[in-house]
């Protein structure tokens, strides 16, 4: 198929606005007469609040209101609603909000904040999942009998007979620490209640319609009376999805109707005052036959959800569901638990449960291959999904999901995989390669709808509106390309709305799960078709023929068989005007929606038509380790992914490369460090290290696309976004283990750990 | 949040020392790269902030009779760009040019880096091996000090409230003296040193006159020099054994903080040996 706009690396439509600083983010917006908020947060990870004394701080001129937990009766969340917007009786993590001061200025708010005194009764805190599931562990929530608040089960085949028929059985334990998203833009929100009881809110959210639905529900307002506006957003990675500070700001604004209440989080608050990512300890036991076929697998995952579990539930289920990876196995038992602890709570983070399972499974495969003296590539080729396989949740493997083997072979070729070479020493350096596969499904609600609206203008140009947010991933550009291709207009005639507003924008579930191009793209195609249908209605009137005889091509219409007389669509956008001025027909605005067909899993087996699609691939790395310093240098990193048709190769490559670099951070540097008492010690960029521009500047980054056409998708495009991060830690660790002959089970692999393991091995080897 | 404070920016040193002598609870503002961070975090709540950037005499690097004199408000980037820091003095330039990021180096000053007295301060290990003289003035007195006696602990110095560190004097050395500054960091971009050190070898070519100095950052509360280890390496042949012996001595003398988020004590001890080996190898030729 020859396309005009699809598959072309056009420049981002928002490039100039962003590089010239014109793009407007929430911190750039002046809210007239706005009030500021300062928050009093708990220094303790677990404590009863005895008293909160405000000592007339609300009498300070310029202080409008001091709000404490007792003033807010709502809880936050979208599933089990267990999140206290503000603590009233007990605090469950260090950083939890106890009081808020609403004042005319930060200086005044600080004066008031200093006056507020809280008396606590400190309770023992529990930070580790294995500690938290012990019977005598302190309970984070007293209303349930243990700290386990969610359990996802996957039961397929007969695990016991599978193990019985195995040649070897290997069991290992793994862990992934809590991480922070570190978006360039910290979270911001401003809200105002109008005198007639409408709520207006501007936020840096990825999920305006979730925010609207939630606020309307708790405030008992029709959704039409809650307006959520999203300007440009400076990075999300899942950390701005669902709800973050919006419930708090909406509740605070209610105390001062008519005034805007605005809060932009500090970097420190972005660590403990929003959501963290990952945090899992797990066990994997795998039985394989002599030839390396996976016979049975038992996986246990304990997700450290922190103090509140609501946003973690789909991560726990989705993470468990996808933990076996893109491999066939007839006998699987997965138990994935959500565990409360006294840390800040966890939410979505790029990868959404998949990197945790991948870390265990892909390391495990290398360990097994080593035991069987098999090549890591061969064990993967042997077990990976093939066309028509029934996967672990009972779905049949079709199309692009069946091309894992192609991806493995291509990745091996690109990295120059040498079967006979395990590692190479050059002086004080050891070189090695690693390989890992990945797959991800969009874990989402069963009614995760996307909508789009196109409005053809009387000059033949077009306005496109969607409810998805460009959080940096480039959706504004890719979606413009899809629209241009379908409506057959030049790109420069199309303008996509830069900001999203629930009052004007089409509905969108939320900007998560890498699904924008695929899901919103489908909605745009439907919207374009709807507009074309209206053009044809007008054209039929103009030509006085049957609508079915109208051909739409290159922004013109003509009657079938009579292409010599064409009418440009600009004459048909606003009905059709006859010579005498009379106008008939309709306005050519199109609406489209897309609802994926999925259902909930069977609660007893965890299986079912759960995943709308699977996108997978393979990553390979060549790296070297400095045995004197423990430094790991990534020489080359290859990603091969079958994401169907690629709409914009340059942006798609950018998404993968960004995900790889973020993944390298979690493989080699990143970790939230807690004090014994449960406070985050590195709640700042001085000691929470993410990769800098210099770290992988000399790494050869290759991204290869296998473009297997996906049916019922915009020009055959599938999901792409998070996928690049899923197997980065495992592929790096696989290479490090090949280099050092030491297995690593915990992330990140910092030089200190690597060097001490190397020293231990040197001593043992002597 | 910032508390209110009085700000003044005197234009002469005398004026400044007079103010320091009379106003209590004063903080000196030079580059502000530590002061502003400390005010924001609430660690410091100064009543007076005295800006020294308008005093021109504090902002110069000059060759003097017995070395080089660096004014208090000379920035890291001034040092990086200056032609004066060659030979023995190159170690200061090496350290100044990796501190923070370019923007920070445009602001951060030599005196600020010394007075902040961070255990991993970039310039303290070079100043310690160069045995720099710190010139300290008050309204009525002028005194000198060395890093070893001036730095008292983490963020603690021997500077009195009414005193200003006005300049740093680097003494002269035989011209073939060589030095090297080394550090480990977690990421390649802006990062504090997980561990840093400076090695100086005076008269590297003449065994009988060869003196080895080695200062380490982040292994103790102050820049650490082991006289015993330096003695083993000075005035005698250096080989793998003597380097290992020196490293063993240092490692037995230091007790790095176990709670550091930047490097474990075990890692720091490994790096002591690594720094000594590679530093000596790069200056004298190796391998060791």
PDB file of C-alpha atoms in Angstrom, chain B residues 19-283:
ATOM      1  CA  UNK B  19      29.949  45.142  58.418  1.00  0.00           C
ATOM      2  CA  UNK B  20      31.049  41.627  59.409  1.00  0.00           C
ATOM      3  CA  UNK B  21      32.453  43.012  62.632  1.00  0.00           C
ATOM      4  CA  UNK B  22      29.182  44.631  63.622  1.00  0.00           C
ATOM      5  CA  UNK B  23      26.321  42.564  62.206  1.00  0.00           C
ATOM      6  CA  UNK B  24      25.619  39.222  63.797  1.00  0.00           C
ATOM      7  CA  UNK B  25      23.900  36.345  61.969  1.00  0.00           C
ATOM      8  CA  UNK B  26      25.357  37.294  58.628  1.00  0.00           C
ATOM      9  CA  UNK B  27      25.753  35.004  55.680  1.00  0.00           C
ATOM     10  CA  UNK B  28      28.177  35.751  52.896  1.00  0.00           C
ATOM     11  CA  UNK B  29      26.763  35.561  49.400  1.00  0.00           C
ATOM     12  CA  UNK B  30      29.340  34.834  46.729  1.00  0.00           C
ATOM     13  CA  UNK B  31      28.026  32.434  44.087  1.00  0.00           C
ATOM     14  CA  UNK B  32      25.075  31.456  46.236  1.00  0.00           C
ATOM     15  CA  UNK B  33      25.129  27.853  45.031  1.00  0.00           C
ATOM     16  CA  UNK B  34      25.173  26.593  48.601  1.00  0.00           C
ATOM     17  CA  UNK B  35      23.619  29.572  50.399  1.00  0.00           C
ATOM     18  CA  UNK B  36      20.414  29.625  48.368  1.00  0.00           C
ATOM     19  CA  UNK B  37      19.998  25.858  48.639  1.00  0.00           C
ATOM     20  CA  UNK B  38      20.416  26.077  52.410  1.00  0.00           C
ATOM     21  CA  UNK B  39      17.961  28.959  52.736  1.00  0.00           C
ATOM     22  CA  UNK B  40      15.383  27.143  50.609  1.00  0.00           C
ATOM     23  CA  UNK B  41      15.674  23.989  52.693  1.00  0.00           C
ATOM     24  CA  UNK B  42      15.345  25.980  55.926  1.00  0.00           C
ATOM     25  CA  UNK B  43      18.806  24.930  57.131  1.00  0.00           C
ATOM     26  CA  UNK B  44      19.863  28.587  57.218  1.00  0.00           C
ATOM     27  CA  UNK B  45      17.722  31.572  58.176  1.00  0.00           C
ATOM     28  CA  UNK B  46      20.130  34.496  57.937  1.00  0.00           C
ATOM     29  CA  UNK B  47      19.157  37.970  59.114  1.00  0.00           C
ATOM     30  CA  UNK B  48      21.763  39.588  56.891  1.00  0.00           C
ATOM     31  CA  UNK B  49      23.078  38.520  53.534  1.00  0.00           C
ATOM     32  CA  UNK B  50      26.295  40.220  52.485  1.00  0.00           C
ATOM     33  CA  UNK B  51      27.133  40.012  48.833  1.00  0.00           C
ATOM     34  CA  UNK B  52      30.889  40.102  48.143  1.00  0.00           C
ATOM     35  CA  UNK B  53      30.743  40.054  44.351  1.00  0.00           C
ATOM     36  CA  UNK B  54      31.136  43.812  44.014  1.00  0.00           C
ATOM     37  CA  UNK B  55      34.557  43.772  45.671  1.00  0.00           C
ATOM     38  CA  UNK B  56      36.897  43.656  42.710  1.00  0.00           C
ATOM     39  CA  UNK B  57      40.015  42.718  44.682  1.00  0.00           C
ATOM     40  CA  UNK B  58      38.388  39.411  45.652  1.00  0.00           C
ATOM     41  CA  UNK B  59      37.747  38.442  42.074  1.00  0.00           C
ATOM     42  CA  UNK B  60      41.249  38.066  40.679  1.00  0.00           C
ATOM     43  CA  UNK B  61      43.763  35.320  40.060  1.00  0.00           C
ATOM     44  CA  UNK B  62      47.309  36.590  40.162  1.00  0.00           C
ATOM     45  CA  UNK B  63      50.822  35.266  40.041  1.00  0.00           C
ATOM     46  CA  UNK B  64      52.652  36.305  43.194  1.00  0.00           C
ATOM     47  CA  UNK B  65      56.244  35.930  44.274  1.00  0.00           C
ATOM     48  CA  UNK B  66      55.840  32.457  45.763  1.00  0.00           C
ATOM     49  CA  UNK B  67      52.954  31.024  43.837  1.00  0.00           C
ATOM     50  CA  UNK B  68      49.445  31.949  42.804  1.00  0.00           C
ATOM     51  CA  UNK B  69      46.861  33.896  44.735  1.00  0.00           C
ATOM     52  CA  UNK B  70      43.196  33.219  44.076  1.00  0.00           C
ATOM     53  CA  UNK B  71      40.585  35.704  45.277  1.00  0.00           C
ATOM     54  CA  UNK B  72      37.620  34.468  47.295  1.00  0.00           C
ATOM     55  CA  UNK B  73      34.982  35.105  44.651  1.00  0.00           C
ATOM     56  CA  UNK B  74      36.891  33.550  41.754  1.00  0.00           C
ATOM     57  CA  UNK B  75      34.528  31.017  40.190  1.00  0.00           C
ATOM     58  CA  UNK B  76      35.116  27.437  39.126  1.00  0.00           C
ATOM     59  CA  UNK B  77      34.838  28.455  35.493  1.00  0.00           C
ATOM     60  CA  UNK B  78      37.344  31.315  36.079  1.00  0.00           C
ATOM     61  CA  UNK B  79      39.794  28.661  37.295  1.00  0.00           C
ATOM     62  CA  UNK B  80      38.961  26.327  34.407  1.00  0.00           C
ATOM     63  CA  UNK B  81      39.675  29.080  31.874  1.00  0.00           C
ATOM     64  CA  UNK B  82      42.710  30.630  33.557  1.00  0.00           C
ATOM     65  CA  UNK B  83      46.177  30.021  32.038  1.00  0.00           C
ATOM     66  CA  UNK B  84      47.773  29.968  35.508  1.00  0.00           C
ATOM     67  CA  UNK B  85      46.812  26.433  36.474  1.00  0.00           C
ATOM     68  CA  UNK B  86      49.470  24.339  34.802  1.00  0.00           C
ATOM     69  CA  UNK B  87      52.006  21.858  36.162  1.00  0.00           C
ATOM     70  CA  UNK B  88      51.522  21.340  39.883  1.00  0.00           C
ATOM     71  CA  UNK B  89      48.448  23.606  39.874  1.00  0.00           C
ATOM     72  CA  UNK B  90      46.616  21.727  37.150  1.00  0.00           C
ATOM     73  CA  UNK B  91      44.972  19.565  39.808  1.00  0.00           C
ATOM     74  CA  UNK B  92      42.880  22.513  40.959  1.00  0.00           C
ATOM     75  CA  UNK B  93      41.765  23.158  37.413  1.00  0.00           C
ATOM     76  CA  UNK B  94      40.920  19.473  36.932  1.00  0.00           C
ATOM     77  CA  UNK B  95      38.720  19.497  40.009  1.00  0.00           C
ATOM     78  CA  UNK B  96      37.113  22.870  39.317  1.00  0.00           C
ATOM     79  CA  UNK B  97      36.139  21.849  35.808  1.00  0.00           C
ATOM     80  CA  UNK B  98      34.123  18.792  36.893  1.00  0.00           C
ATOM     81  CA  UNK B  99      32.247  20.438  39.746  1.00  0.00           C
ATOM     82  CA  UNK B 100      28.464  20.526  39.372  1.00  0.00           C
ATOM     83  CA  UNK B 101      27.392  21.576  35.903  1.00  0.00           C
ATOM     84  CA  UNK B 102      28.502  24.418  33.677  1.00  0.00           C
ATOM     85  CA  UNK B 103      25.854  26.781  35.067  1.00  0.00           C
ATOM     86  CA  UNK B 104      26.876  26.009  38.644  1.00  0.00           C
ATOM     87  CA  UNK B 105      30.529  26.492  37.755  1.00  0.00           C
ATOM     88  CA  UNK B 106      29.666  29.947  36.458  1.00  0.00           C
ATOM     89  CA  UNK B 107      28.516  30.886  39.952  1.00  0.00           C
ATOM     90  CA  UNK B 108      30.303  28.669  42.470  1.00  0.00           C
ATOM     91  CA  UNK B 109      33.390  30.231  44.039  1.00  0.00           C
ATOM     92  CA  UNK B 110      36.595  28.847  45.475  1.00  0.00           C
ATOM     93  CA  UNK B 111      35.938  30.321  48.922  1.00  0.00           C
ATOM     94  CA  UNK B 112      32.390  29.036  48.901  1.00  0.00           C
ATOM     95  CA  UNK B 113      33.556  25.542  48.065  1.00  0.00           C
ATOM     96  CA  UNK B 114      36.066  25.634  50.920  1.00  0.00           C
ATOM     97  CA  UNK B 115      33.732  27.125  53.514  1.00  0.00           C
ATOM     98  CA  UNK B 116      30.848  24.794  52.699  1.00  0.00           C
ATOM     99  CA  UNK B 117      33.282  22.085  53.845  1.00  0.00           C
ATOM    100  CA  UNK B 118      31.539  19.190  52.227  1.00  0.00           C
ATOM    101  CA  UNK B 119      33.374  15.887  52.765  1.00  0.00           C
ATOM    102  CA  UNK B 120      33.450  15.428  49.000  1.00  0.00           C
ATOM    103  CA  UNK B 121      34.158  19.072  48.131  1.00  0.00           C
ATOM    104  CA  UNK B 122      35.731  19.207  44.733  1.00  0.00           C
ATOM    105  CA  UNK B 123      38.571  21.659  45.462  1.00  0.00           C
ATOM    106  CA  UNK B 124      39.518  20.520  48.967  1.00  0.00           C
ATOM    107  CA  UNK B 125      41.627  17.501  48.030  1.00  0.00           C
ATOM    108  CA  UNK B 126      43.787  19.514  45.555  1.00  0.00           C
ATOM    109  CA  UNK B 127      44.123  22.366  48.050  1.00  0.00           C
ATOM    110  CA  UNK B 128      45.046  19.855  50.713  1.00  0.00           C
ATOM    111  CA  UNK B 129      47.897  18.230  48.736  1.00  0.00           C
ATOM    112  CA  UNK B 130      49.057  21.625  47.451  1.00  0.00           C
ATOM    113  CA  UNK B 131      49.110  22.751  51.108  1.00  0.00           C
ATOM    114  CA  UNK B 132      47.397  25.952  50.104  1.00  0.00           C
ATOM    115  CA  UNK B 133      47.465  28.865  52.521  1.00  0.00           C
ATOM    116  CA  UNK B 134      44.037  30.234  53.295  1.00  0.00           C
ATOM    117  CA  UNK B 135      44.194  33.945  54.000  1.00  0.00           C
ATOM    118  CA  UNK B 136      41.614  35.028  56.528  1.00  0.00           C
ATOM    119  CA  UNK B 137      40.888  38.621  57.477  1.00  0.00           C
ATOM    120  CA  UNK B 138      38.783  40.437  59.980  1.00  0.00           C
ATOM    121  CA  UNK B 139      38.487  44.153  60.708  1.00  0.00           C
ATOM    122  CA  UNK B 140      41.533  43.966  62.969  1.00  0.00           C
ATOM    123  CA  UNK B 141      43.481  40.834  62.065  1.00  0.00           C
ATOM    124  CA  UNK B 142      44.899  38.826  59.185  1.00  0.00           C
ATOM    125  CA  UNK B 143      45.809  35.181  59.680  1.00  0.00           C
ATOM    126  CA  UNK B 144      46.590  32.154  57.536  1.00  0.00           C
ATOM    127  CA  UNK B 145      45.514  28.568  57.827  1.00  0.00           C
ATOM    128  CA  UNK B 146      45.743  25.271  55.966  1.00  0.00           C
ATOM    129  CA  UNK B 147      42.947  22.960  54.855  1.00  0.00           C
ATOM    130  CA  UNK B 148      44.052  20.419  57.449  1.00  0.00           C
ATOM    131  CA  UNK B 149      43.428  22.820  60.334  1.00  0.00           C
ATOM    132  CA  UNK B 150      40.719  25.000  58.792  1.00  0.00           C
ATOM    133  CA  UNK B 151      38.199  22.275  57.900  1.00  0.00           C
ATOM    134  CA  UNK B 152      36.743  21.027  61.163  1.00  0.00           C
ATOM    135  CA  UNK B 153      34.007  18.662  60.054  1.00  0.00           C
ATOM    136  CA  UNK B 154      30.999  18.368  57.797  1.00  0.00           C
ATOM    137  CA  UNK B 155      30.032  21.971  56.942  1.00  0.00           C
ATOM    138  CA  UNK B 156      32.248  23.178  59.800  1.00  0.00           C
ATOM    139  CA  UNK B 157      35.296  25.420  59.547  1.00  0.00           C
ATOM    140  CA  UNK B 158      37.515  27.443  61.858  1.00  0.00           C
ATOM    141  CA  UNK B 159      36.172  30.679  60.339  1.00  0.00           C
ATOM    142  CA  UNK B 160      34.865  33.118  62.939  1.00  0.00           C
ATOM    143  CA  UNK B 161      31.714  35.196  62.480  1.00  0.00           C
ATOM    144  CA  UNK B 162      33.668  38.406  61.932  1.00  0.00           C
ATOM    145  CA  UNK B 163      36.132  36.871  59.469  1.00  0.00           C
ATOM    146  CA  UNK B 164      36.260  36.507  55.732  1.00  0.00           C
ATOM    147  CA  UNK B 165      38.290  34.021  53.744  1.00  0.00           C
ATOM    148  CA  UNK B 166      39.738  36.565  51.343  1.00  0.00           C
ATOM    149  CA  UNK B 167      42.076  34.505  49.208  1.00  0.00           C
ATOM    150  CA  UNK B 168      43.861  31.235  48.698  1.00  0.00           C
ATOM    151  CA  UNK B 169      47.610  31.129  48.138  1.00  0.00           C
ATOM    152  CA  UNK B 170      49.075  28.190  46.266  1.00  0.00           C
ATOM    153  CA  UNK B 171      52.759  27.875  47.164  1.00  0.00           C
ATOM    154  CA  UNK B 172      55.364  27.287  44.471  1.00  0.00           C
ATOM    155  CA  UNK B 173      56.617  23.835  43.545  1.00  0.00           C
ATOM    156  CA  UNK B 174      59.372  22.473  41.347  1.00  0.00           C
ATOM    157  CA  UNK B 175      58.002  22.868  37.813  1.00  0.00           C
ATOM    158  CA  UNK B 176      58.034  19.166  36.976  1.00  0.00           C
ATOM    159  CA  UNK B 177      55.697  18.424  39.899  1.00  0.00           C
ATOM    160  CA  UNK B 178      52.721  16.483  38.603  1.00  0.00           C
ATOM    161  CA  UNK B 179      49.310  15.867  39.985  1.00  0.00           C
ATOM    162  CA  UNK B 180      46.080  14.189  39.136  1.00  0.00           C
ATOM    163  CA  UNK B 181      42.530  14.614  40.395  1.00  0.00           C
ATOM    164  CA  UNK B 182      40.236  11.586  40.227  1.00  0.00           C
ATOM    165  CA  UNK B 183      36.651  10.970  41.180  1.00  0.00           C
ATOM    166  CA  UNK B 184      33.923   8.377  40.863  1.00  0.00           C
ATOM    167  CA  UNK B 185      30.379   9.425  40.194  1.00  0.00           C
ATOM    168  CA  UNK B 186      27.115   7.540  39.727  1.00  0.00           C
ATOM    169  CA  UNK B 187      26.131   9.169  36.434  1.00  0.00           C
ATOM    170  CA  UNK B 188      28.335  10.837  33.855  1.00  0.00           C
ATOM    171  CA  UNK B 189      26.422  14.094  33.905  1.00  0.00           C
ATOM    172  CA  UNK B 190      26.110  16.380  36.926  1.00  0.00           C
ATOM    173  CA  UNK B 191      26.737  14.401  40.072  1.00  0.00           C
ATOM    174  CA  UNK B 192      28.490  14.810  43.373  1.00  0.00           C
ATOM    175  CA  UNK B 193      31.641  12.771  43.779  1.00  0.00           C
ATOM    176  CA  UNK B 194      30.944   9.389  45.344  1.00  0.00           C
ATOM    177  CA  UNK B 195      34.614   9.451  46.272  1.00  0.00           C
ATOM    178  CA  UNK B 196      37.357  11.777  45.077  1.00  0.00           C
ATOM    179  CA  UNK B 197      41.057  12.190  45.567  1.00  0.00           C
ATOM    180  CA  UNK B 198      44.074  14.158  44.554  1.00  0.00           C
ATOM    181  CA  UNK B 199      47.532  12.752  44.059  1.00  0.00           C
ATOM    182  CA  UNK B 200      50.572  15.049  43.860  1.00  0.00           C
ATOM    183  CA  UNK B 201      54.089  13.842  43.132  1.00  0.00           C
ATOM    184  CA  UNK B 202      56.805  16.405  43.730  1.00  0.00           C
ATOM    185  CA  UNK B 203      60.074  15.822  41.869  1.00  0.00           C
ATOM    186  CA  UNK B 204      58.735  12.721  40.137  1.00  0.00           C
ATOM    187  CA  UNK B 205      62.005  12.200  38.284  1.00  0.00           C
ATOM    188  CA  UNK B 206      64.355  12.251  41.298  1.00  0.00           C
ATOM    189  CA  UNK B 207      63.828   9.286  43.573  1.00  0.00           C
ATOM    190  CA  UNK B 208      65.693  10.801  46.525  1.00  0.00           C
ATOM    191  CA  UNK B 209      63.651  13.990  46.371  1.00  0.00           C
ATOM    192  CA  UNK B 210      60.363  12.444  45.281  1.00  0.00           C
ATOM    193  CA  UNK B 211      57.479  13.289  47.600  1.00  0.00           C
ATOM    194  CA  UNK B 212      54.055  11.718  47.235  1.00  0.00           C
ATOM    195  CA  UNK B 213      50.950  13.404  48.633  1.00  0.00           C
ATOM    196  CA  UNK B 214      47.493  11.880  48.486  1.00  0.00           C
ATOM    197  CA  UNK B 215      44.268  13.390  49.759  1.00  0.00           C
ATOM    198  CA  UNK B 216      40.882  11.658  49.779  1.00  0.00           C
ATOM    199  CA  UNK B 217      37.374  13.062  49.890  1.00  0.00           C
ATOM    200  CA  UNK B 218      34.206  11.434  51.313  1.00  0.00           C
ATOM    201  CA  UNK B 219      36.110   8.837  53.357  1.00  0.00           C
ATOM    202  CA  UNK B 220      36.072  10.975  56.489  1.00  0.00           C
ATOM    203  CA  UNK B 221      34.361  14.168  57.628  1.00  0.00           C
ATOM    204  CA  UNK B 222      37.343  16.167  56.369  1.00  0.00           C
ATOM    205  CA  UNK B 223      39.799  15.665  53.463  1.00  0.00           C
ATOM    206  CA  UNK B 224      41.915  12.734  54.542  1.00  0.00           C
ATOM    207  CA  UNK B 225      45.687  12.418  54.223  1.00  0.00           C
ATOM    208  CA  UNK B 226      47.618   9.535  55.685  1.00  0.00           C
ATOM    209  CA  UNK B 227      51.144  10.580  56.658  1.00  0.00           C
ATOM    210  CA  UNK B 228      52.048   6.921  57.076  1.00  0.00           C
ATOM    211  CA  UNK B 229      50.918   5.958  53.593  1.00  0.00           C
ATOM    212  CA  UNK B 230      52.578   9.024  52.044  1.00  0.00           C
ATOM    213  CA  UNK B 231      55.851   8.142  53.795  1.00  0.00           C
ATOM    214  CA  UNK B 232      55.819   4.640  52.335  1.00  0.00           C
ATOM    215  CA  UNK B 233      55.479   6.002  48.825  1.00  0.00           C
ATOM    216  CA  UNK B 234      57.858   8.981  49.195  1.00  0.00           C
ATOM    217  CA  UNK B 235      61.625   8.966  48.643  1.00  0.00           C
ATOM    218  CA  UNK B 236      61.717   5.282  47.658  1.00  0.00           C
ATOM    219  CA  UNK B 237      60.968   2.953  44.799  1.00  0.00           C
ATOM    220  CA  UNK B 238      57.292   2.468  44.138  1.00  0.00           C
ATOM    221  CA  UNK B 239      56.034  -0.961  43.172  1.00  0.00           C
ATOM    222  CA  UNK B 240      52.827  -2.963  43.469  1.00  0.00           C
ATOM    223  CA  UNK B 241      53.719  -3.997  46.988  1.00  0.00           C
ATOM    224  CA  UNK B 242      54.301  -0.484  48.263  1.00  0.00           C
ATOM    225  CA  UNK B 243      51.114   0.775  46.608  1.00  0.00           C
ATOM    226  CA  UNK B 244      49.145  -2.059  48.172  1.00  0.00           C
ATOM    227  CA  UNK B 245      50.771  -1.414  51.512  1.00  0.00           C
ATOM    228  CA  UNK B 246      49.887   2.275  51.326  1.00  0.00           C
ATOM    229  CA  UNK B 247      46.314   1.437  50.327  1.00  0.00           C
ATOM    230  CA  UNK B 248      46.039  -1.071  53.170  1.00  0.00           C
ATOM    231  CA  UNK B 249      47.216   1.543  55.649  1.00  0.00           C
ATOM    232  CA  UNK B 250      44.747   4.130  54.417  1.00  0.00           C
ATOM    233  CA  UNK B 251      41.944   1.588  54.452  1.00  0.00           C
ATOM    234  CA  UNK B 252      42.753   0.601  57.998  1.00  0.00           C
ATOM    235  CA  UNK B 253      42.779   4.228  59.097  1.00  0.00           C
ATOM    236  CA  UNK B 254      39.527   5.381  57.483  1.00  0.00           C
ATOM    237  CA  UNK B 255      36.018   4.396  58.392  1.00  0.00           C
ATOM    238  CA  UNK B 256      33.682   5.721  55.697  1.00  0.00           C
ATOM    239  CA  UNK B 257      30.069   6.300  56.712  1.00  0.00           C
ATOM    240  CA  UNK B 258      27.992   3.173  56.078  1.00  0.00           C
ATOM    241  CA  UNK B 259      24.853   5.197  55.438  1.00  0.00           C
ATOM    242  CA  UNK B 260      26.194   7.063  52.423  1.00  0.00           C
ATOM    243  CA  UNK B 261      23.786   6.930  49.483  1.00  0.00           C
ATOM    244  CA  UNK B 262      26.608   7.552  47.014  1.00  0.00           C
ATOM    245  CA  UNK B 263      28.999   4.677  47.695  1.00  0.00           C
ATOM    246  CA  UNK B 264      29.410   1.869  50.188  1.00  0.00           C
ATOM    247  CA  UNK B 265      32.469   1.815  52.494  1.00  0.00           C
ATOM    248  CA  UNK B 266      33.601  -1.354  50.712  1.00  0.00           C
ATOM    249  CA  UNK B 267      33.464   0.414  47.358  1.00  0.00           C
ATOM    250  CA  UNK B 268      35.339   3.422  48.686  1.00  0.00           C
ATOM    251  CA  UNK B 269      38.109   1.179  49.987  1.00  0.00           C
ATOM    252  CA  UNK B 270      38.382  -0.521  46.589  1.00  0.00           C
ATOM    253  CA  UNK B 271      38.607   2.878  44.945  1.00  0.00           C
ATOM    254  CA  UNK B 272      41.395   4.017  47.313  1.00  0.00           C
ATOM    255  CA  UNK B 273      43.547   1.232  45.917  1.00  0.00           C
ATOM    256  CA  UNK B 274      42.378   1.872  42.357  1.00  0.00           C
ATOM    257  CA  UNK B 275      43.076   5.611  42.572  1.00  0.00           C
ATOM    258  CA  UNK B 276      46.554   5.077  44.003  1.00  0.00           C
ATOM    259  CA  UNK B 277      47.423   2.524  41.328  1.00  0.00           C
ATOM    260  CA  UNK B 278      46.073   4.361  38.331  1.00  0.00           C
ATOM    261  CA  UNK B 279      47.192   7.786  39.579  1.00  0.00           C
ATOM    262  CA  UNK B 280      50.784   6.697  40.133  1.00  0.00           C
ATOM    263  CA  UNK B 281      50.750   4.757  36.866  1.00  0.00           C
ATOM    264  CA  UNK B 282      49.596   7.814  34.942  1.00  0.00           C
ATOM    265  CA  UNK B 283      52.212  10.109  36.498  1.00  0.00           C
TER     266      UNK B 283
END
